[in-house]
CSV table of C-alpha atoms in Angstrom, one decimal:
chain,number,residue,atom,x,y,z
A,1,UNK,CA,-232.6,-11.2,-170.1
A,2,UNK,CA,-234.7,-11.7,-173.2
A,3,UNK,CA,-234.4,-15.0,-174.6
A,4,UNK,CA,-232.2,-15.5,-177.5
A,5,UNK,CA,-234.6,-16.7,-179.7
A,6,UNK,CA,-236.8,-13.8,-180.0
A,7,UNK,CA,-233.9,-10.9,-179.8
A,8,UNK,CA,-234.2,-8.8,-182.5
A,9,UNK,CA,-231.3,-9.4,-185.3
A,10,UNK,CA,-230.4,-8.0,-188.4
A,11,UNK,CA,-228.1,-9.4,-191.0
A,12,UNK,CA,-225.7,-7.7,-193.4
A,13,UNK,CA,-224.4,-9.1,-196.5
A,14,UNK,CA,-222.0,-7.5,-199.0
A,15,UNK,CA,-224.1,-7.5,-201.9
A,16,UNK,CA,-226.8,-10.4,-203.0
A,17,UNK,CA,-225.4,-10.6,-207.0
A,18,UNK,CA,-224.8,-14.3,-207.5
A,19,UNK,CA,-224.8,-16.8,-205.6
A,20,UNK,CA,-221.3,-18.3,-204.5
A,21,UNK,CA,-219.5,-19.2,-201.2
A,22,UNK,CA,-220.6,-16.4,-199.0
A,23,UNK,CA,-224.0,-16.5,-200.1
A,24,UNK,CA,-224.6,-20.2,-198.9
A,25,UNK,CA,-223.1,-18.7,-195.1
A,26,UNK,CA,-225.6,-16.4,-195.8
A,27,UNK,CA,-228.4,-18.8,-196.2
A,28,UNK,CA,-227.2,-21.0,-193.3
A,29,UNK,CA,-227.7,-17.7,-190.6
A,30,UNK,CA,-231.4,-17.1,-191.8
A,31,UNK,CA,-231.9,-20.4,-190.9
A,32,UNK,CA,-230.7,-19.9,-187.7
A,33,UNK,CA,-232.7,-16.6,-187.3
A,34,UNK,CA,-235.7,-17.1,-189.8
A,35,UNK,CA,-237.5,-13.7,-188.3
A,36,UNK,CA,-233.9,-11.8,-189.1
A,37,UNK,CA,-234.2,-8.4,-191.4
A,38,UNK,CA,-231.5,-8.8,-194.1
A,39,UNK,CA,-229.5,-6.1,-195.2
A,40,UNK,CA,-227.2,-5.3,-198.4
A,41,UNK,CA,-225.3,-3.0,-200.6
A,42,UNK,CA,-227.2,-4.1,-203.7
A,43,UNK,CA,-229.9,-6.8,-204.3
A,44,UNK,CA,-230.3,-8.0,-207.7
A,45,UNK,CA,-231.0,-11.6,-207.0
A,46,UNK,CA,-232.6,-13.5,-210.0
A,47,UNK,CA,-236.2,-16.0,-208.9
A,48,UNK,CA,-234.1,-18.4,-208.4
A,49,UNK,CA,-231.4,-17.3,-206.4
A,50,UNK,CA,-233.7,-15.6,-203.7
A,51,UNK,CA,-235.9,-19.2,-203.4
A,52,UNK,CA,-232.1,-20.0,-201.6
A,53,UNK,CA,-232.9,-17.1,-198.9
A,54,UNK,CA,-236.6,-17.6,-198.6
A,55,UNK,CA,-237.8,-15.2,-200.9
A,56,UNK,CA,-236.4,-11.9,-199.0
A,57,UNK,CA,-235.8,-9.1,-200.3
A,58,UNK,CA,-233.1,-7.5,-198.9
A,59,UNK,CA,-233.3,-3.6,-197.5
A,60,UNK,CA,-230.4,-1.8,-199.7
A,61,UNK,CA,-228.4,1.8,-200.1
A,62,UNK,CA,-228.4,4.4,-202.4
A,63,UNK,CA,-225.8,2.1,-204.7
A,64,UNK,CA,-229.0,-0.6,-205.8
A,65,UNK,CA,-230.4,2.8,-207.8
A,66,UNK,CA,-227.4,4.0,-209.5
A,67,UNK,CA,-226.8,3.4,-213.3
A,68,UNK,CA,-226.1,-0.4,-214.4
A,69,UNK,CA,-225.5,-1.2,-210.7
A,70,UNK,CA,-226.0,-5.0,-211.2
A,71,UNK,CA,-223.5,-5.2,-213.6
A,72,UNK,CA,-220.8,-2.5,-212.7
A,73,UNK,CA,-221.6,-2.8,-208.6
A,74,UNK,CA,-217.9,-3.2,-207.9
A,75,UNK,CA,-216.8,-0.1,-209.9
A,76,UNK,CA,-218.9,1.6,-207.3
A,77,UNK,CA,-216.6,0.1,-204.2
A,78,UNK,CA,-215.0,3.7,-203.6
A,79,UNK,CA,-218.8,4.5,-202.5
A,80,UNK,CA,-219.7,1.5,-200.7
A,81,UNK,CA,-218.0,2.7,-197.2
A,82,UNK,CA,-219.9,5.5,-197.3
A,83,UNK,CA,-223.1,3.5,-198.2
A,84,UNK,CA,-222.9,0.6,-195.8
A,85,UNK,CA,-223.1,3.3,-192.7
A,86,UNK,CA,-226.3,4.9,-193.7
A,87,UNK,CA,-228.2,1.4,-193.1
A,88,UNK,CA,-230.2,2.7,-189.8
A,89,UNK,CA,-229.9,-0.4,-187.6
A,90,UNK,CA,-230.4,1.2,-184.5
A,91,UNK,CA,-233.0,-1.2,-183.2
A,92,UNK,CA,-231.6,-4.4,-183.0
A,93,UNK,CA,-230.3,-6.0,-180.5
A,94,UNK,CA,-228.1,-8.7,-182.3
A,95,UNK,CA,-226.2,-7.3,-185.7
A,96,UNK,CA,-224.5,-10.2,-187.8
A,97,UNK,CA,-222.5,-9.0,-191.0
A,98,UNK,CA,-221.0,-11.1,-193.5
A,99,UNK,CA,-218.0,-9.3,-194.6
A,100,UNK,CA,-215.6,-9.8,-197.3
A,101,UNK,CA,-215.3,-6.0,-198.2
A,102,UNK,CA,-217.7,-3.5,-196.5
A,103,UNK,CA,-220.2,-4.8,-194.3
A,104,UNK,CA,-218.5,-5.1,-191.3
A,105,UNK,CA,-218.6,-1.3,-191.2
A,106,UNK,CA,-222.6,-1.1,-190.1
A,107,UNK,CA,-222.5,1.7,-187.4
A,108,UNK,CA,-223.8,0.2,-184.3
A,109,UNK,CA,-224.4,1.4,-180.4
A,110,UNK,CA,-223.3,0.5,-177.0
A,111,UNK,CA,-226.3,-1.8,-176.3
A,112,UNK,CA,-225.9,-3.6,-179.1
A,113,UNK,CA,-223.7,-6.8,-180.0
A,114,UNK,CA,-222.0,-6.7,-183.2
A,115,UNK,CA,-220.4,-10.4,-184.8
A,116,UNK,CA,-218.6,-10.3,-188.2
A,117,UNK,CA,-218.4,-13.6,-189.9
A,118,UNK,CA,-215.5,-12.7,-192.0
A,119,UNK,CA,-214.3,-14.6,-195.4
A,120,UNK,CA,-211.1,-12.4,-195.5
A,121,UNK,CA,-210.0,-8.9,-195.1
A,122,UNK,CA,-210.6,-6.7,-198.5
A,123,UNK,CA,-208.3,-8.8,-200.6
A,124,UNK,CA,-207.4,-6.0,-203.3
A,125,UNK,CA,-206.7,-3.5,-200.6
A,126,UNK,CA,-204.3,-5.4,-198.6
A,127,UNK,CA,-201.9,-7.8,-199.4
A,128,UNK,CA,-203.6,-8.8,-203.1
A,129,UNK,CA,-203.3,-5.0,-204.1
A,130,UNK,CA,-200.5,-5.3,-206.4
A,131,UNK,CA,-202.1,-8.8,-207.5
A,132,UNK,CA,-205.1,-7.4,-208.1
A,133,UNK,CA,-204.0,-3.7,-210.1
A,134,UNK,CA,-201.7,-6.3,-212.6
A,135,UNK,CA,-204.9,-7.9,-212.9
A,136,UNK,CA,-206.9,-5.4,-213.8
A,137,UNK,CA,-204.3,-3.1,-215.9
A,138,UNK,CA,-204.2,-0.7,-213.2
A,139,UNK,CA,-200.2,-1.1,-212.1
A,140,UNK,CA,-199.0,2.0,-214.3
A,141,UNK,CA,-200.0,5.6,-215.2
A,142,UNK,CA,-202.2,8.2,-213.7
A,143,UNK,CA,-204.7,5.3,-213.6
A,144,UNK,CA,-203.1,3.4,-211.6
A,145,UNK,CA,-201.6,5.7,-209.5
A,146,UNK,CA,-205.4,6.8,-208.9
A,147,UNK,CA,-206.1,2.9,-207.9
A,148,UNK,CA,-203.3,2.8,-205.0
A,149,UNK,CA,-204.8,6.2,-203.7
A,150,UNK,CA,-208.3,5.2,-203.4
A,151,UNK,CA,-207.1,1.6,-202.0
A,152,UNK,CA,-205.2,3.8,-199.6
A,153,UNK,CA,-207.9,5.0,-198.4
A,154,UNK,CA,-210.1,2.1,-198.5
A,155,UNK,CA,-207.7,0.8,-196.0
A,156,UNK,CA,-207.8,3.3,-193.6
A,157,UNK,CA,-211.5,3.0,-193.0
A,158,UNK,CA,-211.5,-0.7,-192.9
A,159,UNK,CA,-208.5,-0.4,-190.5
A,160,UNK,CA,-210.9,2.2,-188.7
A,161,UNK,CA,-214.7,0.0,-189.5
A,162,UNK,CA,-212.9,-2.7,-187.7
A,163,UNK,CA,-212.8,-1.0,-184.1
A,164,UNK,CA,-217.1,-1.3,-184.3
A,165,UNK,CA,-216.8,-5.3,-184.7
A,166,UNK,CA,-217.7,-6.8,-181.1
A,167,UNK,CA,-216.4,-10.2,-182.2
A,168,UNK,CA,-214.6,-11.6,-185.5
A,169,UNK,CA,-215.9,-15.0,-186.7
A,170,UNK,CA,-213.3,-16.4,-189.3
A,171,UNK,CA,-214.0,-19.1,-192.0
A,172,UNK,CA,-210.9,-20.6,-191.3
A,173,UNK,CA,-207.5,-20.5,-189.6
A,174,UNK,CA,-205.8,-18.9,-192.7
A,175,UNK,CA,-208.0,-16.0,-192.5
A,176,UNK,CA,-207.9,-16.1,-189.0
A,177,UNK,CA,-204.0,-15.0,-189.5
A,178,UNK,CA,-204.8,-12.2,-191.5
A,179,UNK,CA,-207.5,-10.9,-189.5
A,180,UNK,CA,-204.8,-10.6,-186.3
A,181,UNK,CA,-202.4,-9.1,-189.1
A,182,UNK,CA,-204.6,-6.4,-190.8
A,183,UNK,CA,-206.7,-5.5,-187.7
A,184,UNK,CA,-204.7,-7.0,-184.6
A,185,UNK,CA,-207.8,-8.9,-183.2
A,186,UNK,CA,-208.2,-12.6,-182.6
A,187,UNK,CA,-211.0,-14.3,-184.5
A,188,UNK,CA,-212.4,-17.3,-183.5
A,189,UNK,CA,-212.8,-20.2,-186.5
A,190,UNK,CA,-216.1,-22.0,-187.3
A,191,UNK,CA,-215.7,-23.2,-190.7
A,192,UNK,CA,-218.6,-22.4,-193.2
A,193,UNK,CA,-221.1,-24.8,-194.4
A,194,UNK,CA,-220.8,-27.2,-197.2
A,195,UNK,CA,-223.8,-28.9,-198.9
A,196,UNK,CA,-222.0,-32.5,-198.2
A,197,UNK,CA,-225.9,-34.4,-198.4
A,198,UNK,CA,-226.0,-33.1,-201.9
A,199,UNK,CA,-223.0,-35.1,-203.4
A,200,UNK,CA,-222.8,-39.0,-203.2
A,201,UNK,CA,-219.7,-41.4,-202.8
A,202,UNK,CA,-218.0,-42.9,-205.5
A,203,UNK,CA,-216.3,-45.8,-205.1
A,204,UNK,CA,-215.4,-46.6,-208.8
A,205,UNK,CA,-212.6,-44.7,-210.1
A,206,UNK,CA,-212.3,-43.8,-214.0
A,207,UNK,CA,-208.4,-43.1,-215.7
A,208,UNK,CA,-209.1,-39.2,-215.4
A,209,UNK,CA,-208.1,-36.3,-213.4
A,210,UNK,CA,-210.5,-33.5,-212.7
A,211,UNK,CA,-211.0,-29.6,-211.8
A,212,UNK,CA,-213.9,-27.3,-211.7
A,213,UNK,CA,-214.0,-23.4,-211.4
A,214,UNK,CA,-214.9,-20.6,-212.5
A,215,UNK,CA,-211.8,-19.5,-214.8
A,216,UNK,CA,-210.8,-16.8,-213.2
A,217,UNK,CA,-207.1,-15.4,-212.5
A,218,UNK,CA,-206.4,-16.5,-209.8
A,219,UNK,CA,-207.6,-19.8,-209.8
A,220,UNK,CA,-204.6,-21.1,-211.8
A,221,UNK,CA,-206.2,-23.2,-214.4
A,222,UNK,CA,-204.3,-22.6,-217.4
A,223,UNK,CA,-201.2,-23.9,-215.5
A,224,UNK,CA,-202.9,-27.1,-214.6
A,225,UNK,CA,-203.7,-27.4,-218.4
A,226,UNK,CA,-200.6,-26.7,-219.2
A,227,UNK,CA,-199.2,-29.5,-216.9
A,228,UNK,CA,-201.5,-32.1,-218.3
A,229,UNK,CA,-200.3,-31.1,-221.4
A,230,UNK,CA,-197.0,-32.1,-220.7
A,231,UNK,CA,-198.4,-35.8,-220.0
A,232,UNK,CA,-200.2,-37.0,-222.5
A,233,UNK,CA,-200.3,-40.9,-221.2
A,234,UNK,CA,-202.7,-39.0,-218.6
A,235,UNK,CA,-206.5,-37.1,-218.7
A,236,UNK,CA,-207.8,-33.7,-217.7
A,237,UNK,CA,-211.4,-32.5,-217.7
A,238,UNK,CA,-211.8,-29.2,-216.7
A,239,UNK,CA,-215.3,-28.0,-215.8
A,240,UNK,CA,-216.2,-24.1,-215.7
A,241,UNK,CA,-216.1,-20.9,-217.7
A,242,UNK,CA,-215.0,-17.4,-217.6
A,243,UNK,CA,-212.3,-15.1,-218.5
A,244,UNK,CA,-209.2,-17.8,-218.8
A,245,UNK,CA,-211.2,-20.4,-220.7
A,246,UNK,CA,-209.7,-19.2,-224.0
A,247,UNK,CA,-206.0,-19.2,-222.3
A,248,UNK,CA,-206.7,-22.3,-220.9
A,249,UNK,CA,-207.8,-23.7,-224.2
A,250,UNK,CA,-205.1,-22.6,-225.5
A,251,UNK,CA,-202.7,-24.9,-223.7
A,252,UNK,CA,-205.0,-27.7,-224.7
A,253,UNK,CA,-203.4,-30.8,-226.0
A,254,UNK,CA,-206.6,-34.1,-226.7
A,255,UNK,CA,-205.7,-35.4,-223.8
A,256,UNK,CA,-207.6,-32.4,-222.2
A,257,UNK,CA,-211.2,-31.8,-222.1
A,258,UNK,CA,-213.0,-28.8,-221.6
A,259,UNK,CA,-216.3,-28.8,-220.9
A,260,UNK,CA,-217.5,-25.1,-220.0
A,261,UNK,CA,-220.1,-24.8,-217.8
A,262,UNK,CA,-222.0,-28.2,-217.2
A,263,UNK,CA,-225.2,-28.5,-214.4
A,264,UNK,CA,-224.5,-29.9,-210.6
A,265,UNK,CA,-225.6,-33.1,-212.1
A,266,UNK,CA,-222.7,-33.7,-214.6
A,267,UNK,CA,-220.5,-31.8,-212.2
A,268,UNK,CA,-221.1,-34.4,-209.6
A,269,UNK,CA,-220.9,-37.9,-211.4
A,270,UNK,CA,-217.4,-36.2,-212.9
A,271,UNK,CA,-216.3,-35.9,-209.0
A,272,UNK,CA,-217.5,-39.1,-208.1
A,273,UNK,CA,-215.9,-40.7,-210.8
A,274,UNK,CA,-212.4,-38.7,-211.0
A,275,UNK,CA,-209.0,-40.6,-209.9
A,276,UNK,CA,-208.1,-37.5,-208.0
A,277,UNK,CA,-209.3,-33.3,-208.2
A,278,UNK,CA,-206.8,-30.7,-209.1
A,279,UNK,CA,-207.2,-27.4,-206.9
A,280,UNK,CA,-204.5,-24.7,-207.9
A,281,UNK,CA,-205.9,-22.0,-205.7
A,282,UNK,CA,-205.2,-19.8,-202.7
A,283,UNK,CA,-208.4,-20.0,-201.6
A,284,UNK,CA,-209.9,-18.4,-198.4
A,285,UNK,CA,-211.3,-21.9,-196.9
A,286,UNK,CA,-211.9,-23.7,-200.7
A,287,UNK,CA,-215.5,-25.3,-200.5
A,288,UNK,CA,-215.0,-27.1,-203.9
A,289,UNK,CA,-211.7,-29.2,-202.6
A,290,UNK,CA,-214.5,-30.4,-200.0
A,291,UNK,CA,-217.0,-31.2,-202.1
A,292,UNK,CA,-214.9,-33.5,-204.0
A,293,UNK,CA,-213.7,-35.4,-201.1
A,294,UNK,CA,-217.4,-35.8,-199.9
A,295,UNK,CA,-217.7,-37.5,-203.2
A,296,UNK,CA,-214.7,-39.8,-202.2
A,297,UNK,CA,-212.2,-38.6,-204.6
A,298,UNK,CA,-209.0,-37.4,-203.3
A,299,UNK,CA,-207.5,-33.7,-203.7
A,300,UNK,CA,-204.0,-33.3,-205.1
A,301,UNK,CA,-203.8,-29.2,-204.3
A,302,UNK,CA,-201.3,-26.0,-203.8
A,303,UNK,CA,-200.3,-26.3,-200.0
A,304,UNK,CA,-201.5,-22.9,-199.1
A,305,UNK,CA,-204.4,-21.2,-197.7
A,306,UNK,CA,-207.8,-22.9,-196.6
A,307,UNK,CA,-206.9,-25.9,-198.2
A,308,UNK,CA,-204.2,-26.9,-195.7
A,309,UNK,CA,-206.7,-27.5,-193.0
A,310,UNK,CA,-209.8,-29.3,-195.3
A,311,UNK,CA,-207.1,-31.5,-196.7
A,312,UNK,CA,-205.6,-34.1,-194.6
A,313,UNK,CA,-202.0,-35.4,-195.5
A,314,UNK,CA,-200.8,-37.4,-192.3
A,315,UNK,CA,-201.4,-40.8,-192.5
A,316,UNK,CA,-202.2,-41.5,-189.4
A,317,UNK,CA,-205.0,-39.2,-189.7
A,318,UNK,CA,-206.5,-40.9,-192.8
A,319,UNK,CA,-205.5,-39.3,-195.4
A,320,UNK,CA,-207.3,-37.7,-198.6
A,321,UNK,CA,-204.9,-35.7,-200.5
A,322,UNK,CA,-201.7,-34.6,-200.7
A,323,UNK,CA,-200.3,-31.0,-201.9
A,324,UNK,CA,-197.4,-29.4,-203.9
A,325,UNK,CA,-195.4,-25.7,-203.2
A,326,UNK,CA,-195.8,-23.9,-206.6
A,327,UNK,CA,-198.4,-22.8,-208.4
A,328,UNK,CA,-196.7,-23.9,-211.9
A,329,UNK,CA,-197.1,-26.9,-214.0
A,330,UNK,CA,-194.0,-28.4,-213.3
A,331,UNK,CA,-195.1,-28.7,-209.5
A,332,UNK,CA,-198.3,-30.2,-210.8
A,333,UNK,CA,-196.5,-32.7,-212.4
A,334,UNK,CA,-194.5,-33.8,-210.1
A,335,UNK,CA,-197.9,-33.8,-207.6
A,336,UNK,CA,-199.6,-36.2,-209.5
A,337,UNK,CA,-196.3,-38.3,-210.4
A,338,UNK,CA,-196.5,-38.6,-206.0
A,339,UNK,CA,-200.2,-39.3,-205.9
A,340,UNK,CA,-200.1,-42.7,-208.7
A,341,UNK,CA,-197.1,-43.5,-206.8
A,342,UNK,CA,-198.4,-44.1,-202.9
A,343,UNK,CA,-198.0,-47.1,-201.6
A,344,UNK,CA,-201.5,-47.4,-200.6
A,345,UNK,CA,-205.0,-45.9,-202.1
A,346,UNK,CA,-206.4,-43.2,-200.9
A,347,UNK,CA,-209.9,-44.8,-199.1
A,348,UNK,CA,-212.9,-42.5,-200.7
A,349,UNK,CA,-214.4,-43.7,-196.9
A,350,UNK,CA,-211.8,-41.8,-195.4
A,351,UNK,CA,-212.3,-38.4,-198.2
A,352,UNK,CA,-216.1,-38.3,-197.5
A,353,UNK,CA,-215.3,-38.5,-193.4
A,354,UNK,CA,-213.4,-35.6,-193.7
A,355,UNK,CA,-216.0,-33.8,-195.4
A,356,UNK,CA,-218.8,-34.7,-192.9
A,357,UNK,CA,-216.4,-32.0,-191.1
A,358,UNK,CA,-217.7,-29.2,-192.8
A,359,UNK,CA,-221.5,-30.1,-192.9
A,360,UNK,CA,-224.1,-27.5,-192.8
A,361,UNK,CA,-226.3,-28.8,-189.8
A,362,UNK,CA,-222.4,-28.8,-187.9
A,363,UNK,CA,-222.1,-24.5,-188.7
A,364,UNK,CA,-225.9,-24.0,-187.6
A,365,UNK,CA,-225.1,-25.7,-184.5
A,366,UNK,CA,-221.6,-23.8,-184.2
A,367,UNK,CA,-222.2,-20.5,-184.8
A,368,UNK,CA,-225.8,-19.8,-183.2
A,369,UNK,CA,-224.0,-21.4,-180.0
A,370,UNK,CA,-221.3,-19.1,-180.5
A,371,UNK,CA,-223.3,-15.9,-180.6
A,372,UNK,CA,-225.4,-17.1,-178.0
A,373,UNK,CA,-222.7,-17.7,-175.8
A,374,UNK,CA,-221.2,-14.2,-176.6
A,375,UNK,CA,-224.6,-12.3,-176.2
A,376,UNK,CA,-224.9,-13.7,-172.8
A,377,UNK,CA,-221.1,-12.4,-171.8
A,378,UNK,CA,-222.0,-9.0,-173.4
A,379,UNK,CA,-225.6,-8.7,-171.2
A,380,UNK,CA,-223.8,-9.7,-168.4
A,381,UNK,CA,-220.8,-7.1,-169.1
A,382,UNK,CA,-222.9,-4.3,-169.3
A,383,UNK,CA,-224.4,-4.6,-166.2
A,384,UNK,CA,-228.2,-3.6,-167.8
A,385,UNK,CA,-230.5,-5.6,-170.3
A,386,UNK,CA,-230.9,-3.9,-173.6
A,387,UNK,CA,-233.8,-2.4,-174.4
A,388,UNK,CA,-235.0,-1.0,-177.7
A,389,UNK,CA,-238.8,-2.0,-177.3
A,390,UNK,CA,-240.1,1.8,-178.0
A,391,UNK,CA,-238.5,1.2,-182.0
A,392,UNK,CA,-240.8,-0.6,-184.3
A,393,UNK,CA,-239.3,-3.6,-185.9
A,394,UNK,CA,-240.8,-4.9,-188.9
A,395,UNK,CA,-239.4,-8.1,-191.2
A,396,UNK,CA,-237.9,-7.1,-194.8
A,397,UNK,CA,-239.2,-10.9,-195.4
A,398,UNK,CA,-241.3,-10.9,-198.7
A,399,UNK,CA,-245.0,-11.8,-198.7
C-alpha cells in the first residue's frame, strides 16, 4: 500500500472569492497535504488572500472566463453543476472537496476515495429556498417562478452528486442533521478550525455589549439594535458592514455605536474588553461566537444551530454563555436581563477553555487521521492497491 503521505490528492473548493469560514478549512487541508493540486469553480483571489494558501493558483472551469465572473460568480450557479464535473481528476488517488454548493459533485472512479468536508447542504435550494427568494425579490412573478424551477433542479443533482461522496465530513452536529435529511447519509463531525492563538484573554471587562458581522440578512443585526435601543441604561457596538448597515443604523438610539468595518486589531481589544457578545444567527458551526470566548468574554446567542454545541450552558460544565428562542429584540432583551442577573460571573478562564476546543492544530490532527483511517478501510475493501502511476501528476502550486 503506498504510504499516505505521498498518495496523490487533489482538493476542491467552491470558489476562492474572499476569504471567510470555509476558506480558513481550506487553508488548514493544504497544510495537511502541502504537495495537493487545488481545484475551483473560480479563482479571483487578491495578493493577499492567496499568501493564506501558499501562493497557489488554483486550476478552474470555464465559469473563471465568463463576463464579470468575480463579481457576478453566483448569478452563474445554474452553470456551476455542469462546470464542477469537467475538472479531470482522474489521477488521484485521494479527492478532498469542500462543499457548500457544488464541489462535492467532482466525478470520481472506483479506485479512488472521495471525502466531502461539508459546511451545509445548498442552503437556498433546500430548506432556505423560500428564505432566500424573499431575500432576493424572487418570491413572486415569472421571475420567481423561474427561481423555484432552476432550484428544482439544482436539487435533483445535488440529491444525485451526493451518491459519488465516499464519506461526508460535517462541520458540526447541526449540519450533520441535515446531511442525513437531504441526502440520507451519516456524516461524521470534526469541527473546523479556529485561529484561537491569534486572539488574547481579557480579564477586564468594560460597561459594553458587543457584535461583529458582516451585515447581512440573515445575521439579524438590526433586531439586536433594535433591542439595545429599547435599553438605553445599556451599550452596543456593533462592528461590520454590508447591506443592513443602513437598517441597522436606522434603529440606532446614542447608546449604540457603529463602527463599520474596523481591522482584527480593534476587532479584538473590543472582544477582549466586551461584558458579553451578541450572536443572532443561525449559523452552520459560528466561528465568530468562538473567537469571542477565546478572548474570555461570554456569548449571549439564538439557541439554534452550530452555536448550541460551541456554547456551553450547564454549569456543571463551566459555563460561557447562555442563549434565548427568538430571533426578535424582545428575546434579546430579556437574554441580557438573564446574563447581568446570574448568580455567579461567567470565568473568561472557563470561555477561552472552551475555545481551545476548536483549535487549528486539534482539526489538522482530526481530519488527516480521519482520512487516513478511511483510505486504509477503502484499500483494504477493494481487495487491490490503486494504481494510477502511468498518469502524469504535476502541482498547480505557483512558482
Amino acid at each position: 500500500m503506498r504510504e499516505f503521505s505521498a498518495l496523490r490528492v487533489a482538493i476542491v473548493h467552491e470558489w476562492l472569492v474572499t476569504r471567510g469560514g470555509s476558506e480558513k478549512v481550506l487553508e488548514e487541508m493544504l497544510e495537511i497535504w502541502p504537495n495537493a493540486d487545488l481545484f475551483s469553480v473560480i479563482d479571483c483571489y487578491s495578493d493577499a488572500d492567496r499568501k493564506h494558501i501558499g501562493g497557489r493558483r488554483a486550476k478552474t472551469t470555464f465559469i473563471q472566463q465568463l463576463p464579470c465572473a468575480s463579481r457576478l460568480y453566483q448569478k452563474y450557479l445554474p452553470l456551476m453543476p455542469f462546470a464542477v464535473e469537467q475538472l479531470d481528476l482522474s489521477s488521484y488517488d485521494l479527492v478532498i472537496s469542500s462543499s457548500h454548493a457544488v464541489s462535492k459533485g467532482v466525478i470520481t472512479g472506483p479506485n479512488q476515495l472521495h471525502i466531502c468536508y461539508i459546511h451545509s447542504p445548498i442552503r437556498y435550494a433546500w430548506d432556505m429556498q423560500h428564505q432566500y427568494l424573499k431575500e432576493a425579490g424572487l418570491d413572486k412573478g415569472l421571475s420567481g417562478w423561474a427561481a423555484r424551477l432552476i432550484l428544482h433542479k439544482i436539487r435533483q443533482w445535488d440529491a444525485r452528486s451526493s451518491l459519488g461522496v465516499d464519506c461526508f465530513v460535517a462541520n458540526s452536529q447541526y449540519i450533520a442533521r441535515r446531511v442525513n435529511k437531504v441526502y440520507r447519509r451519516e456524516a461524521k463531525v470534526i469541527y473546523p478550525p479556529v485561529s484561537i492563538d491569534a486572539f488574547e484573554r481579557g480579564d477586564t471587562k468594560s460597561d459594553f455589549y458587543l457584535t461583529a458581522s458582516r451585515l447581512v440578512p440573515y445575521k439579524k443585526i438590526p433586531a439586536i439594535v433594535e433591542a439595545f435601543a429599547k435599553m438605553p441604561s445599556r451599550r452596543l457596538v456593533v462592528i461590520g458592514d454590508g447591506p443592513e448597515f443602513a437598517k441597522a443604523k436606522a434603529h440606532a438610539t446614542s447608546n449604540v455605536t457603529l463602527m463599520g468595518y474596523q481591522p482584527f486589531s480593534v476587532l479584538q481589544d473590543h472582544m477582549r474588553r466586551a461584558k458579553a457578545f451578541i450572536f443572532n444567527a443561525e449559523e452552520d458551526f459560528g466561528i465568530v461566537p468562538v473567537e469571542a470566548q477565546a478572548c474570555g468574554t461570554p456569548v449571549i446567542a439564538f439557541g439554534s444551530g452550530g452555536a448550541k454545541e460551541t456554547i456551553i450552558s450547564d454549569a456543571s460544565r463551566g459555563t460561557t454563555g447562555l442563549f434565548y428562542a427568538a430571533q426578535t429584540p424582545d428575546a434579546i432583551m430579556d437574554a441580557v436581563a438573564r446574563f447581568e442577573s446570574l448568580a455567579t460571573p461567567i470565568d473568561p478562564r472557563a470561555c477561552r477553555q472552551n475555545a481551545e476546543r476548536f483549535s487549528a492544530e486539534r482539526f489538522r490532527q482530526s481530519f488527516r487521521s480521519y482520512c487516513e483511517k478511511r483510505y486504509a478501510e477503502f484499500v483494504e475493501s477493494c481487495g487491490t492497491i490503486p494504481q494510477a502511476d502511468h498518469i502524469p501528476y504535476s502541482s498547480q502550486k505557483a512558482k
